[in-house]
Coordinates of C-alpha atoms and ligand atoms in Angstrom, one line a residue:
X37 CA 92.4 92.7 73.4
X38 CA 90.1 91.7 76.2
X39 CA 89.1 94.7 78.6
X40 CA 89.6 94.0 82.5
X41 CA 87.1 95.0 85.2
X42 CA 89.7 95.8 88.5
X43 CA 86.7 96.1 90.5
X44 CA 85.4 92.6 89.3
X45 CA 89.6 91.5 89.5
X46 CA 88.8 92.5 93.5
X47 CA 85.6 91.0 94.0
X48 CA 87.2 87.6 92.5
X49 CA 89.7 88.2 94.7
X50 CA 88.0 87.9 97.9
X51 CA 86.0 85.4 97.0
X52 CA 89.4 83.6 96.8
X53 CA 90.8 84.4 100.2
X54 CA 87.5 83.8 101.6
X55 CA 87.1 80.6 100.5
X56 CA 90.8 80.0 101.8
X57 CA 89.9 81.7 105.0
X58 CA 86.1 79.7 105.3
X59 CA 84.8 83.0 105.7
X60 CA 80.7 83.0 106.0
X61 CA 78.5 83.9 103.5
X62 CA 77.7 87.7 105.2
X63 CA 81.2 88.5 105.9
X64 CA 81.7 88.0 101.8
X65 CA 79.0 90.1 100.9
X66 CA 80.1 92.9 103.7
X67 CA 83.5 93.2 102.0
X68 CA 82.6 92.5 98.3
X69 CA 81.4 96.1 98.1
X70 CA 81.9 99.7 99.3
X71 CA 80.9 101.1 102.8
X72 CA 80.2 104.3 101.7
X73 CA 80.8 105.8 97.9
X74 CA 80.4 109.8 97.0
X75 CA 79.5 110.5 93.3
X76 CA 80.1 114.7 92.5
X77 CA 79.7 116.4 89.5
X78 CA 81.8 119.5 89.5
X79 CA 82.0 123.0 87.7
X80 CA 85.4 124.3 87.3
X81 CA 85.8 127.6 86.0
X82 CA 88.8 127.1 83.1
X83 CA 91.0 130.0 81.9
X84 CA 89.1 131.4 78.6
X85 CA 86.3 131.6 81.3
X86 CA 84.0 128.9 80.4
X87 CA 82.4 126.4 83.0
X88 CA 83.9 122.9 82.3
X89 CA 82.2 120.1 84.4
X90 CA 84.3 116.9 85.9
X91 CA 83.0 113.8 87.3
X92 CA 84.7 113.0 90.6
X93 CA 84.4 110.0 93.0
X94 CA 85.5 109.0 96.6
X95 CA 85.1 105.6 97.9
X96 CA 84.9 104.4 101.7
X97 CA 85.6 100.7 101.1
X98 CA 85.6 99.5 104.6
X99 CA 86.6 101.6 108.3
X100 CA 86.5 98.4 110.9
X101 CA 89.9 99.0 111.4
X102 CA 90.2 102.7 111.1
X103 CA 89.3 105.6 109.0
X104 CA 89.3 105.4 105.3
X105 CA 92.8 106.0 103.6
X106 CA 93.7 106.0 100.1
X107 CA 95.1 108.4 96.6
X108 CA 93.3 110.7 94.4
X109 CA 93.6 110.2 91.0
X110 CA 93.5 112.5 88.2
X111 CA 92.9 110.1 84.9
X112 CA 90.8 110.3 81.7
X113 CA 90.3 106.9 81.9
X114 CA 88.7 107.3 85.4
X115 CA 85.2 105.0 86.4
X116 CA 83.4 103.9 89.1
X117 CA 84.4 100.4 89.2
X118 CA 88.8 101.1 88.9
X119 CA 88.4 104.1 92.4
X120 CA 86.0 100.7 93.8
X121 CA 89.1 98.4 92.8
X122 CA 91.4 100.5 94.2
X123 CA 90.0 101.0 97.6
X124 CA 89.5 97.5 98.0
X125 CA 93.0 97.0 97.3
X126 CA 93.7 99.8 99.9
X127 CA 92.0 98.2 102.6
X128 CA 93.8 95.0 102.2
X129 CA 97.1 96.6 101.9
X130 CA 96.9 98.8 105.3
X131 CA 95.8 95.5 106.7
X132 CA 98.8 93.2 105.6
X133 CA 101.3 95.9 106.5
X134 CA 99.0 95.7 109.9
X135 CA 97.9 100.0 110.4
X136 CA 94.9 100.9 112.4
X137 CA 93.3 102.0 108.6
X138 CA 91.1 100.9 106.3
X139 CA 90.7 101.7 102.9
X140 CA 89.4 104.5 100.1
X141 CA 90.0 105.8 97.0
X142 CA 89.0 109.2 95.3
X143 CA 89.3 109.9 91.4
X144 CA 88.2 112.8 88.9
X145 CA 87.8 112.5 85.3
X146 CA 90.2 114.9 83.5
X147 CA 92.9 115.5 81.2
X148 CA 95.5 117.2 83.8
X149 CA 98.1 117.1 80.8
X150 CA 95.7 119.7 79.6
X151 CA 95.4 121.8 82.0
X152 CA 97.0 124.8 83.2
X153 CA 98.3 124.8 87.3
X154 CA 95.4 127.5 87.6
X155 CA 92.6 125.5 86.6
X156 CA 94.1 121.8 88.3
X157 CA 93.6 124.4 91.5
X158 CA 91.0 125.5 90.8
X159 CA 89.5 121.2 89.8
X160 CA 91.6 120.6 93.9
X161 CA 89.8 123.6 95.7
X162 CA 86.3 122.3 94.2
X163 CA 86.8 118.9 94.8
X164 CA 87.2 119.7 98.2
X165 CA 84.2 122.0 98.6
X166 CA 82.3 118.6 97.7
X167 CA 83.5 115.7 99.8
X168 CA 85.1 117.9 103.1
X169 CA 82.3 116.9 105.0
X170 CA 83.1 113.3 104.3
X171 CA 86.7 113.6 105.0
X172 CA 88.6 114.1 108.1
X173 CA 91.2 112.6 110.3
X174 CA 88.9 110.3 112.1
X175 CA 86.7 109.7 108.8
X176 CA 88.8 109.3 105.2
X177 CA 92.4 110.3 105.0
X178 CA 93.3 111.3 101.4
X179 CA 96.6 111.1 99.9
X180 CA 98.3 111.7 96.1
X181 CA 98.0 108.8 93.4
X182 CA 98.5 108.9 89.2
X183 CA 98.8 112.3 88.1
X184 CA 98.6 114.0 91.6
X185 CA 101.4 114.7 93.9
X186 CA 102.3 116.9 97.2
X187 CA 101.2 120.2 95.4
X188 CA 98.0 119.1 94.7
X189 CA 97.9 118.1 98.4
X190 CA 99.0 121.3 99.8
X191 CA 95.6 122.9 97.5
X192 CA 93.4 120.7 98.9
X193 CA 95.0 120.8 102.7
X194 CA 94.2 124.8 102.3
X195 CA 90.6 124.8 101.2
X196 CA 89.5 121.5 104.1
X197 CA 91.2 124.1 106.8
X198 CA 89.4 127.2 105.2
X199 CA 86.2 125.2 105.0
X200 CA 86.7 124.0 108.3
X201 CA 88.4 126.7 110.1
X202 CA 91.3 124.5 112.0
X203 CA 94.7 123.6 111.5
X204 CA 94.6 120.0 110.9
X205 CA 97.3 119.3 108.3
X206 CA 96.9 115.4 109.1
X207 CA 93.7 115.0 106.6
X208 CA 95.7 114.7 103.7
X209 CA 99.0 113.0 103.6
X210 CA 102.2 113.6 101.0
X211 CA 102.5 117.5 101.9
X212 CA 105.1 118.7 101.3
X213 CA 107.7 119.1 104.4
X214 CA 106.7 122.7 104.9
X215 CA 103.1 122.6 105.6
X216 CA 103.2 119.2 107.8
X217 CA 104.8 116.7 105.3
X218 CA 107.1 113.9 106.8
X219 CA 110.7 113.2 105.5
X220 CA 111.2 109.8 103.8
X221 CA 107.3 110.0 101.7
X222 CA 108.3 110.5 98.6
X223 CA 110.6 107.4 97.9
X224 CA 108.5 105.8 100.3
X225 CA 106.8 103.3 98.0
X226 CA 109.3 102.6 95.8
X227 CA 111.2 102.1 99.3
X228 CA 108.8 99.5 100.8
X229 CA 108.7 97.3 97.0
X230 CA 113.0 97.5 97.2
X231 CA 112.7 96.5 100.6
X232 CA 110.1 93.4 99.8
X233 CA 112.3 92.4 97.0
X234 CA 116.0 92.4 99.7
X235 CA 114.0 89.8 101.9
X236 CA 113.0 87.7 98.8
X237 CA 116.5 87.6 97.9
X238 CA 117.9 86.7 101.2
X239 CA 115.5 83.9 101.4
X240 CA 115.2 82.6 98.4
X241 CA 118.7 83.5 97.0
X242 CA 117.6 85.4 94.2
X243 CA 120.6 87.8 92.6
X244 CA 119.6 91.7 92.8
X245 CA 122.9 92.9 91.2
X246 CA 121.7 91.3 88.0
X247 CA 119.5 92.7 85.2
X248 CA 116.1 94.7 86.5
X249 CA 113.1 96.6 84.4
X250 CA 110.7 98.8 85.0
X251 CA 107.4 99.7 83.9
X252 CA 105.9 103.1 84.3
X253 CA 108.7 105.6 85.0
X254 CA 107.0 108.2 87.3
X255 CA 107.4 108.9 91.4
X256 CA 107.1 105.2 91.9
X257 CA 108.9 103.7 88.9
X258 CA 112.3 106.6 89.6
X259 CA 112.7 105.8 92.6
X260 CA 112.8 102.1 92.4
X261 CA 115.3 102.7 90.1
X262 CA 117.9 104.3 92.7
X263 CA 117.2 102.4 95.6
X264 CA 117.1 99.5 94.1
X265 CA 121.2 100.3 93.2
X266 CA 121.1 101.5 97.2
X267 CA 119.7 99.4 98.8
X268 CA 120.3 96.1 97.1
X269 CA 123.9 97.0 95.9
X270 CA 123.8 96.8 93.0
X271 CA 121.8 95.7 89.7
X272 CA 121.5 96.7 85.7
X273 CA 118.7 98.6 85.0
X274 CA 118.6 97.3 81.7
X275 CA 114.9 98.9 80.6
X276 CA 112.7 101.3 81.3
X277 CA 109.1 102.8 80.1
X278 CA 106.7 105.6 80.2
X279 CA 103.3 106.5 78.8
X280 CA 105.4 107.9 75.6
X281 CA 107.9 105.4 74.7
X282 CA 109.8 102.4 76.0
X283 CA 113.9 102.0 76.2
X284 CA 116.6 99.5 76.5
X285 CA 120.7 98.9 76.8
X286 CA 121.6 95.5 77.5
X287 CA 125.0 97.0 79.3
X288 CA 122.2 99.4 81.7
X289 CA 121.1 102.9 82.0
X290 CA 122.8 105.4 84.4
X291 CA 120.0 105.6 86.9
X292 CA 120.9 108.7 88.2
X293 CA 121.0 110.6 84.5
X294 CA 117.8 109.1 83.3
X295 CA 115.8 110.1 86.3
X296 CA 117.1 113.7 85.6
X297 CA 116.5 113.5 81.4
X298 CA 112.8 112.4 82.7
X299 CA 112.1 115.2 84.8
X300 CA 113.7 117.8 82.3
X301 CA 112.1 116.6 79.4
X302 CA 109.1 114.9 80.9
X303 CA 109.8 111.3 79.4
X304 CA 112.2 108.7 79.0
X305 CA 112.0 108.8 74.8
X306 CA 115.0 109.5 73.1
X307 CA 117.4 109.3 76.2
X308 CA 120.8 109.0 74.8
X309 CA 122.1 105.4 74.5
X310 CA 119.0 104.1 74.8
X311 CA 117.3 101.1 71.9
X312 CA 113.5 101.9 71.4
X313 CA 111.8 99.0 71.8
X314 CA 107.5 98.3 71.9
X315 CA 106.3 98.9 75.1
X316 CA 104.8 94.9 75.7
X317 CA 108.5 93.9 75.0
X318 CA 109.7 95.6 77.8
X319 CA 107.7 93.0 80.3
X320 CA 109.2 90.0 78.5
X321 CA 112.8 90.4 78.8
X322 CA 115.4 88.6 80.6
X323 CA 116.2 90.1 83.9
X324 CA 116.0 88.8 87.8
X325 CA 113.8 91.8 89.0
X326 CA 111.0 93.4 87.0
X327 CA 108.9 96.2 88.7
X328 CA 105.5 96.7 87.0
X329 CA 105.0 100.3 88.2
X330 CA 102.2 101.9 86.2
X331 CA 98.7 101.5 85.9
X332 CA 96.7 98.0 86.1
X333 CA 96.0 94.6 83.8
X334 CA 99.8 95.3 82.4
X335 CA 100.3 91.2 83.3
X336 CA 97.5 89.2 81.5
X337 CA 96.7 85.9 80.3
X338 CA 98.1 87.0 76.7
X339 CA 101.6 88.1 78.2
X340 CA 102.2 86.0 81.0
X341 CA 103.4 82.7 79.9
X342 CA 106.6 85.3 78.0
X343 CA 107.5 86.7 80.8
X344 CA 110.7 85.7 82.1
X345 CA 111.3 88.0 85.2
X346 CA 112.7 85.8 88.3
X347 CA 111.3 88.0 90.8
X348 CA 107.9 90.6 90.0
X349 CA 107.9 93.2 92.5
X350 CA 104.4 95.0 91.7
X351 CA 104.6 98.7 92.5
X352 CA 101.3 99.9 91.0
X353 CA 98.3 98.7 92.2
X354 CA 96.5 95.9 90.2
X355 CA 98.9 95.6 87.3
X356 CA 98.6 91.4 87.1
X357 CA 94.9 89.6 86.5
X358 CA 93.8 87.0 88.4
X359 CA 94.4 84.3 84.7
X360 CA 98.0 85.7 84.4
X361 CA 98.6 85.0 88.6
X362 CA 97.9 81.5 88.1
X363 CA 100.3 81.3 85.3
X364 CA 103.1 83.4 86.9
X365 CA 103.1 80.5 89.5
X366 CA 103.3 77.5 87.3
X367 CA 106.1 79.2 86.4
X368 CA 108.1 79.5 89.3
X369 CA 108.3 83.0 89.2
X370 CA 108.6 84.8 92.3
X371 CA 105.8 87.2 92.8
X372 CA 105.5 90.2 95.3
X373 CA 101.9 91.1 95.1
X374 CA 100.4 95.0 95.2
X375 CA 98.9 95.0 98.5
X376 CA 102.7 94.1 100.1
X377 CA 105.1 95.6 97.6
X378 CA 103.5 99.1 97.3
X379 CA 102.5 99.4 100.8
X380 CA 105.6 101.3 101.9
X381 CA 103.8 104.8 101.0
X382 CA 100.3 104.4 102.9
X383 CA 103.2 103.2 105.4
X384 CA 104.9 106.4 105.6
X385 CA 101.9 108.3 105.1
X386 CA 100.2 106.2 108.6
X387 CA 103.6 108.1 110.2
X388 CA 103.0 111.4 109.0
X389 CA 99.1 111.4 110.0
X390 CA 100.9 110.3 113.7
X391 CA 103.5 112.9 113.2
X392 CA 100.9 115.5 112.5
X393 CA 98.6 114.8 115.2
X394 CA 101.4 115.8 118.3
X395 CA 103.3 118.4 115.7
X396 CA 106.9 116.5 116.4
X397 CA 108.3 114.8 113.1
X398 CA 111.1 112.4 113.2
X399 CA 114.4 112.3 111.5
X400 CA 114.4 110.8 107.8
X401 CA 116.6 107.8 109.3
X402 CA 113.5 107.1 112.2
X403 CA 111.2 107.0 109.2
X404 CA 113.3 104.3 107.1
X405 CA 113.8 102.1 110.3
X406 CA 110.2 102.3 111.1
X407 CA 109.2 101.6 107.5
X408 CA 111.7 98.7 107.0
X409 CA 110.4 97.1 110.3
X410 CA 106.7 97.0 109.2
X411 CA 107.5 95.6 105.2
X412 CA 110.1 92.7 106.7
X413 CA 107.9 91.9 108.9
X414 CA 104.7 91.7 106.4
X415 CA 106.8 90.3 103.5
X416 CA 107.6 87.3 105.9
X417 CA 103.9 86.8 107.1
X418 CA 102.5 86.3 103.9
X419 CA 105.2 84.3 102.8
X420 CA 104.0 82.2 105.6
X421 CA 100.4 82.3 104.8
X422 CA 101.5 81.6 101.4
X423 CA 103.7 78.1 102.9
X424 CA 100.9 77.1 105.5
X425 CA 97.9 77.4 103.1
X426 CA 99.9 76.2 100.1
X427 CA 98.4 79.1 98.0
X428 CA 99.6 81.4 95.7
X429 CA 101.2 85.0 96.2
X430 CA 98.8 87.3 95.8
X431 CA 95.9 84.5 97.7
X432 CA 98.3 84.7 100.6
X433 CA 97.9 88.4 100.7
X434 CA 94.8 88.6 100.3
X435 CA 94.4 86.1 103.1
X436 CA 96.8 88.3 105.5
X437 CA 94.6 91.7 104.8
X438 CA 91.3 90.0 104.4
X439 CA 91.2 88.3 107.7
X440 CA 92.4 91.2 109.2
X441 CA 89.7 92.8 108.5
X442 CA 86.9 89.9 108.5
X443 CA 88.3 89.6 112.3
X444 CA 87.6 93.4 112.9
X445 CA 84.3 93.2 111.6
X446 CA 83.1 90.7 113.5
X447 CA 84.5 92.2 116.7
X448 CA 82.5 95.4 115.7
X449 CA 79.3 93.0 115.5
X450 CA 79.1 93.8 111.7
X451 CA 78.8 90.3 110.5
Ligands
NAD236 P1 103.0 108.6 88.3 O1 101.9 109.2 87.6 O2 104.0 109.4 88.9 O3 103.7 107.6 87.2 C1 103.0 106.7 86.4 C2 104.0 106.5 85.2 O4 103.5 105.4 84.4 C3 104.2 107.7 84.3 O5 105.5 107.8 84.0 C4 103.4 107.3 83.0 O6 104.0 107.9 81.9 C5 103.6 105.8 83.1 N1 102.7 105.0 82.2 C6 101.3 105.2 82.1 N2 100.9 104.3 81.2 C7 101.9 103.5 80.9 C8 102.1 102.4 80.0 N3 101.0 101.8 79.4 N4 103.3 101.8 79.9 C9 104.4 102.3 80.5 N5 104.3 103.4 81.3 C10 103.1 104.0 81.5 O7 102.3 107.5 89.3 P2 103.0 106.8 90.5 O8 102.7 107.5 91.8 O9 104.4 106.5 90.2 O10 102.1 105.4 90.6 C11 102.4 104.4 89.7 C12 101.6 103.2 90.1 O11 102.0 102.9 91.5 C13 100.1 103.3 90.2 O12 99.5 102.1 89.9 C14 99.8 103.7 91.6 O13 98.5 103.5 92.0 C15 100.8 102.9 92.3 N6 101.2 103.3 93.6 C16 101.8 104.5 93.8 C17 102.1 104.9 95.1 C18 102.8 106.2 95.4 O14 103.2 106.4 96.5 N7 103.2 107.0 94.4 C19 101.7 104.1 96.2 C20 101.1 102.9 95.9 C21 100.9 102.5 94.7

């Protein structure tokens, strides 16, 4: 199977919108690359007592319109070019969903399924040490991703104000509540996609209390599986997957229960009453909503044309190629691309930086309304980007977020 470059995925990308956009040739070559990128090698002391060394990245992609913001990823799989990828693709997202941010990304090398709490503290604490000077409310904003969540958060929260000898709980967002979290953060995401797919269904009369599927069951994936019940009244969630296995029942899966069977036992395999099935098979079946929600290039020219999803709501960032886009339009299907469906938690996480900086938080209701407000309103500006240009999904995106960002660089006298 061919291997996908995301970073290369991004540059071709742009290149797209800017060709929509008649961007000139320095303004391209400004925002095919990184601002600013931070390579660290770091020793970690593990538990038998031995030095262990991780490779660690953070990635500046662009600050016209406001300091860096974007995950940390914990991944084996972790390079340069997929943290680049990723903080193009945040820069574009804060854009479409219109915050005064721009975008970043930060990654380390490592196996956190093998390692103990101690020594993924201990991998936090040092990756702090390295980049706090880089970081900062008014500089780079970092935030959970894959394999990293609110705990990891607090770690690094604790060393940046040790280091730097200030409360200022606002650098990292996803806390949890009691050290300056906001409510509403962790379904946030998942939130925003639902939210993207209610307006594609009130416009274009697609039926959300039909069959749905969804790809990667972690924070994302879990909670796209209840609200999608919530919020859209209804729906069969008919399959699901996870790094370990893949599962289906054409009469649906009790939401609720499997969410709990995957925190208990950490994955989705063997849940009662559920069909193994392989894990491409999953992508291909029959239903009116499919939410890709796990890592990237799940949607490729190989797959694509057997996909028969009415609506693709893409929480994870990345997961379609540019070959596979072109053949999701010809056929018809509806596609809600990255930089808009899974926009709802740098959303969220835009109010709990605001939230932090006065020390007032809002009610969990504020921060729905708020968040519904900003995705309705960007799901129906690219959709008319996507009319007026006469391009497809993800172009009109792009072309949303990139000339959001071309504009603010040319104010700044960049380009
Ligand atoms: P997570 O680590 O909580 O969950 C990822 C899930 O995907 C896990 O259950 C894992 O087992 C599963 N997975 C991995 N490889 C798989 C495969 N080949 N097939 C099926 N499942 C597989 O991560 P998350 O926070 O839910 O993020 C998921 C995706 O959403 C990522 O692309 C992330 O960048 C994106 N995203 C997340 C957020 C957020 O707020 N959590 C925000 C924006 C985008």
């Amino acid at each position: 199977m061919e291997t996908y470059n995301s970073f290369k995925i991004t540059q071709q990308q742009l290149r797209e919108a800017a060709k929509v956009l008649n961007l000139d040739q320095s303004t391209i070559d400004l925002l095919s690359w990184p601002q600013k990128e931070f390579k660290y090698t770091l020793p970690v002391k593990m538990d038998d007592g031995k030095i262990k060394i991780f490779h660690a990245y953070r990635i500046q992609y662009n600050h016209a319109r406001g300091p860096a913001k974007g995950g940390i990823r914990f991944h084996p799989e972790e390079t340069v070019d997929t943290i680049r990828a990723l903080a193009a693709w945040m820069t574009w997202k804060t854009a479409v969903v219109d915050l005064p941010l721009g975008g970043g990304k930060g990654g380390i090398k490592c196996n956190p399924k093998e390692m103990s709490k101690r020594e993924l503290e201990n991998l936090s604490r040092e990756y702090i040490r390295a980049i706090a000077t880089h970081i900062g409310i008014d500089r780079d904003i970092p935030a959970p991703d894959v394999y990293t969540n609110p705990q990891t958060m607090a770690w690094m929260m604790d060393e940046y104000e040790t280091l730097t000898n200030k409360h200022q709980p606002g650098v990292f967002t996803d806390k949890p509540e009691q050290v300056g979290g906001t409510e509403g953060r962790r379904d946030a995401t998942a939130r925003g996609g639902v939210i993207t797919v209610r307006e594609a269904c009130k416009t274009y009369g697609y039926d959300p209390t039909k069959d749905y599927a969804i790809q990667g069951f972690g924070n994302a994936g879990q909670r796209a599986a209840l609200l999608h019940q919530e919020i859209l009244g209804g729906g069969n969630l008919i399959a699901v997957s996870d790094s370990k296995a893949a599962i289906f029942n054409k009469n649906g899966f009790d939401a609720k229960e499997l969410v709990k069977y995957k925190l208990t036992t950490g994955s989705v395999y063997n849940f009662p009453g559920g069909e193994s099935i392989d894990h491409n098979d999953l992508l291909e079946l029959k239903v009116e909503v499919l939410y890709p929600a796990a890592l990237e290039n799940a949607i490729t020219k190989e797959n694509a044309g057997k996909i028969k999803a009415k609506v693709i709501c893409e929480l994870a960032n990345g997961p379609t190629t540019p070959e596979a886009d072109i053949i999701l339009q010809e056929k018809g299907i509806h596609l809600i691309p990255d930089i808009l469906a899974s926009a709802g938690g740098v959303t969220v996480s835009y109010f709990e930086v605001v939230q932090d900086s006065y020390s007032y938080f809002w009610s969990e209701e504020q921060v729905h309304q708020r968040l519904d407000q900003k995705l309705t309103k960007a799901y129906h500006s690219v959709q008319e980007a996507i009319n007026d240009k006469k391009v497809h999904p993800r172009l009109g995106a792009m072309v949303v977020g990139v000339a959001r960002v071309a504009q603010a660089c040319k104010l700044r006298g960049w380009v």
